[in-house]
Amino acid sequence: MPNFPKPLPEIQMTVDVIIFTVTAGQLNVLLIRRQSEPFAGTWALPGGYLQADEISEDSAIRVLRDKAGVREPFIEQLYTFDALDRDPRGRLVSIVYYALVPEESLKINTRPDLQNPTLVPVTALPDLAFDHADMVEYAITRLQSKLEYTNVVFSLLPPTFTFTELQRTYEAILERPLDKRNFQKKFASLGLIEATSEMTSGDKHRPARLYRFIDNKPTELKKFF
Amino acid sequence: MPNFPKPLPEIQMTVDVIIFTVTAGQLNVLLIRRQSEPFAGTWALPGGYLQADEISEDSAIRVLRDKAGVREPFIEQLYTFDALDRDPRGRLVSIVYYALVPEESLKINTRPDLQNPTLVPVTALPDLAFDHADMVEYAITRLQSKLEYTNVVFSLLPPTFTFTELQRTYEAILERPLDKRNFQKKFASLGLIEATSEMTSGDKHRPARLYRFIDNKPTELKKFF
DNA sequence: CCAAAAGTGTTGACTGTACACCCATGT
DNA sequence: ACATGGGTGTACAGTCAACACTTTTGG
């Protein structure tokens, strides 16, 4: 390639991961507190250097395991951020992934030596190190549109769930209320979920039917919402 | 980050670019013929090494200028490919962009010392070097869905165009015929284009009205097709 | 006058949206 | 008995999809 000088070794690569989960009707992101400079003490996304013998997706999966105790996440590459000034240490290119995790499969160990991994609602994000705020913003946009034409929501829910839990998950991410009757009609007609014979119990109201996803595989749909 | 060893310098980065244009009702990709090993003599996407002082998008824009003579393209990051065995020379991570270019703004110089840049219809792609076939396939899928909910098609058309040219562009990319009356109704109702006072002439049939896009900025739309 | 592409409306099916009341349970 | 969320149907509006003939030009 005539007009490209030879490869330069000064560029280093990192992988950052945006771990989403929905708790109590809120969309949350997992953040860590940086121990070292730059941005020591500031909240940031978990991540690390890309290893020469590891693909970036595996690297992201490793971060998920170490920081959130999650083993089989939904994970997808989001974007590669490579602005020249994004890291004061020099040219660092970051391949960013986002992951969707059901609340109950999270096993977060907030030990300081693991950088205090903490769930933070996206509606109340603190200042973030580097360009991590841009990354989160972009990931939310992507997640919102992904919800509308795929079945990825199953990655955020436990094996069985009520219609209301499903609807609350959508509402948390789309940040708008949905009509209960229309939501149920729509979802029922998609054929993605089926009723189980189980009902909730112990709540101080009428028990709710539990449903499950028929297959837990990412699928594209025509239209959604 | 306790469980990440220190940065390793052995990873190198490249930028590859998928340049799309529509000619004669066909979607084409610009390919070059590799001069050097590996894959010498094989068709490949144009690209080059990422420079330490240049962001990947500018690198992609430079490729466009050098190989296709294009100055103000629509360009978007597609995906970062980093499989361990994607390049026999070692660990090379490629940030891939795709660009949309109107036929008449292309100035391709097929000189062998510029690696014979050549437009090839996507329906008749030769074997490609590295994982470039995967890249093209993914880019086509992305382009198809992008067409359905954005106005990016303007990047593939000249400043003024007929309704039929617009429709043929959609058909070339979506790879299916569209109904003429429904297409015109739909597009007219979107308010993206306006009639000029000009008509085509010299064709051996009735002249057609020429239209233009009201603004040439990427815009998201509700629904499209 | 023939060939070629331009231009133009209507109908029926389907999909989306708005909206309110009774039910089953725990306290 | 009351409070809480569960569960259900209808009507109207908007959008989508199918479909064919007349017009204008060049040759």
Coordinates of C-alpha atoms in Angstrom, one line a residue, chain B residues 2-91:
Chain B
P2 CA -5.5 -6.1 38.7
N3 CA -6.2 -9.0 36.4
F4 CA -4.9 -7.4 33.2
P5 CA -1.2 -7.6 32.5
K6 CA 0.4 -4.5 31.1
P7 CA -0.2 -3.3 27.6
L8 CA 1.4 -5.4 24.9
P9 CA 2.8 -3.8 21.8
E10 CA 2.4 -6.6 19.4
I11 CA -1.1 -5.7 18.1
Q12 CA -1.2 -3.6 15.0
M13 CA -4.2 -1.9 13.6
T14 CA -5.5 -1.4 10.1
V15 CA -8.4 0.5 8.5
D16 CA -10.4 -1.1 5.7
V17 CA -13.0 0.7 3.6
I18 CA -16.0 -0.7 1.7
I19 CA -16.9 1.9 -0.9
F20 CA -20.4 1.4 -2.3
T21 CA -21.9 2.9 -5.4
V22 CA -24.8 2.1 -7.6
T23 CA -24.3 2.0 -11.3
A24 CA -26.8 0.7 -13.9
G25 CA -29.1 -0.6 -11.3
Q26 CA -26.4 -2.6 -9.5
L27 CA -24.8 -2.2 -6.1
N28 CA -21.0 -2.2 -6.5
V29 CA -18.0 -2.4 -4.2
L30 CA -14.6 -1.0 -5.0
L31 CA -11.9 -3.6 -4.8
I32 CA -8.1 -3.5 -5.3
R33 CA -5.8 -6.2 -6.4
R34 CA -3.1 -7.0 -3.8
Q35 CA 0.4 -6.6 -5.0
S36 CA 2.2 -8.2 -2.1
E37 CA 2.0 -11.2 0.1
P38 CA -0.1 -12.4 1.8
F39 CA -2.8 -12.9 -0.8
A40 CA -0.8 -11.3 -3.6
G41 CA -2.9 -11.1 -6.8
T42 CA -6.1 -11.5 -4.8
W43 CA -8.9 -9.0 -4.7
A44 CA -9.3 -7.1 -1.5
L45 CA -10.8 -4.0 0.1
P46 CA -8.6 -0.9 0.1
G47 CA -7.1 0.0 3.4
G48 CA -3.9 0.6 5.3
Y49 CA -2.2 0.9 8.6
L50 CA -3.7 3.1 11.3
Q51 CA -1.3 5.9 12.0
A52 CA -0.5 7.0 15.5
D53 CA -1.5 10.6 14.8
E54 CA -4.6 10.0 12.7
I55 CA -8.1 8.8 13.7
S56 CA -9.4 5.8 11.9
E57 CA -12.2 7.8 10.2
D58 CA -9.7 10.2 8.6
S59 CA -7.7 7.3 7.6
A60 CA -10.7 5.8 5.8
I61 CA -11.4 9.2 4.2
R62 CA -7.9 9.3 2.9
V63 CA -8.3 5.8 1.3
L64 CA -11.4 7.1 -0.4
R65 CA -9.6 10.1 -1.8
D66 CA -6.6 8.1 -3.0
K67 CA -8.5 5.1 -4.5
A68 CA -11.7 6.7 -5.7
G69 CA -11.1 10.4 -5.9
V70 CA -14.0 11.2 -3.6
R71 CA -13.8 14.2 -1.3
E72 CA -17.0 14.5 0.8
P73 CA -18.3 11.0 1.3
F74 CA -20.9 9.6 3.6
I75 CA -18.8 7.4 5.8
E76 CA -19.7 5.4 8.9
Q77 CA -17.8 2.9 11.1
L78 CA -19.1 -0.6 10.5
Y79 CA -17.3 -3.0 12.9
T80 CA -13.9 -3.9 14.2
F81 CA -12.7 -7.3 13.1
D82 CA -10.1 -8.9 15.4
A83 CA -10.1 -12.7 14.9
L84 CA -6.7 -14.0 15.9
D85 CA -6.1 -15.8 12.6
R86 CA -7.6 -13.2 10.3
D87 CA -4.1 -12.2 8.9
P88 CA -1.3 -14.7 8.5
R89 CA 1.2 -12.0 9.4
G90 CA 0.1 -12.0 13.0
R91 CA -2.4 -10.1 15.2

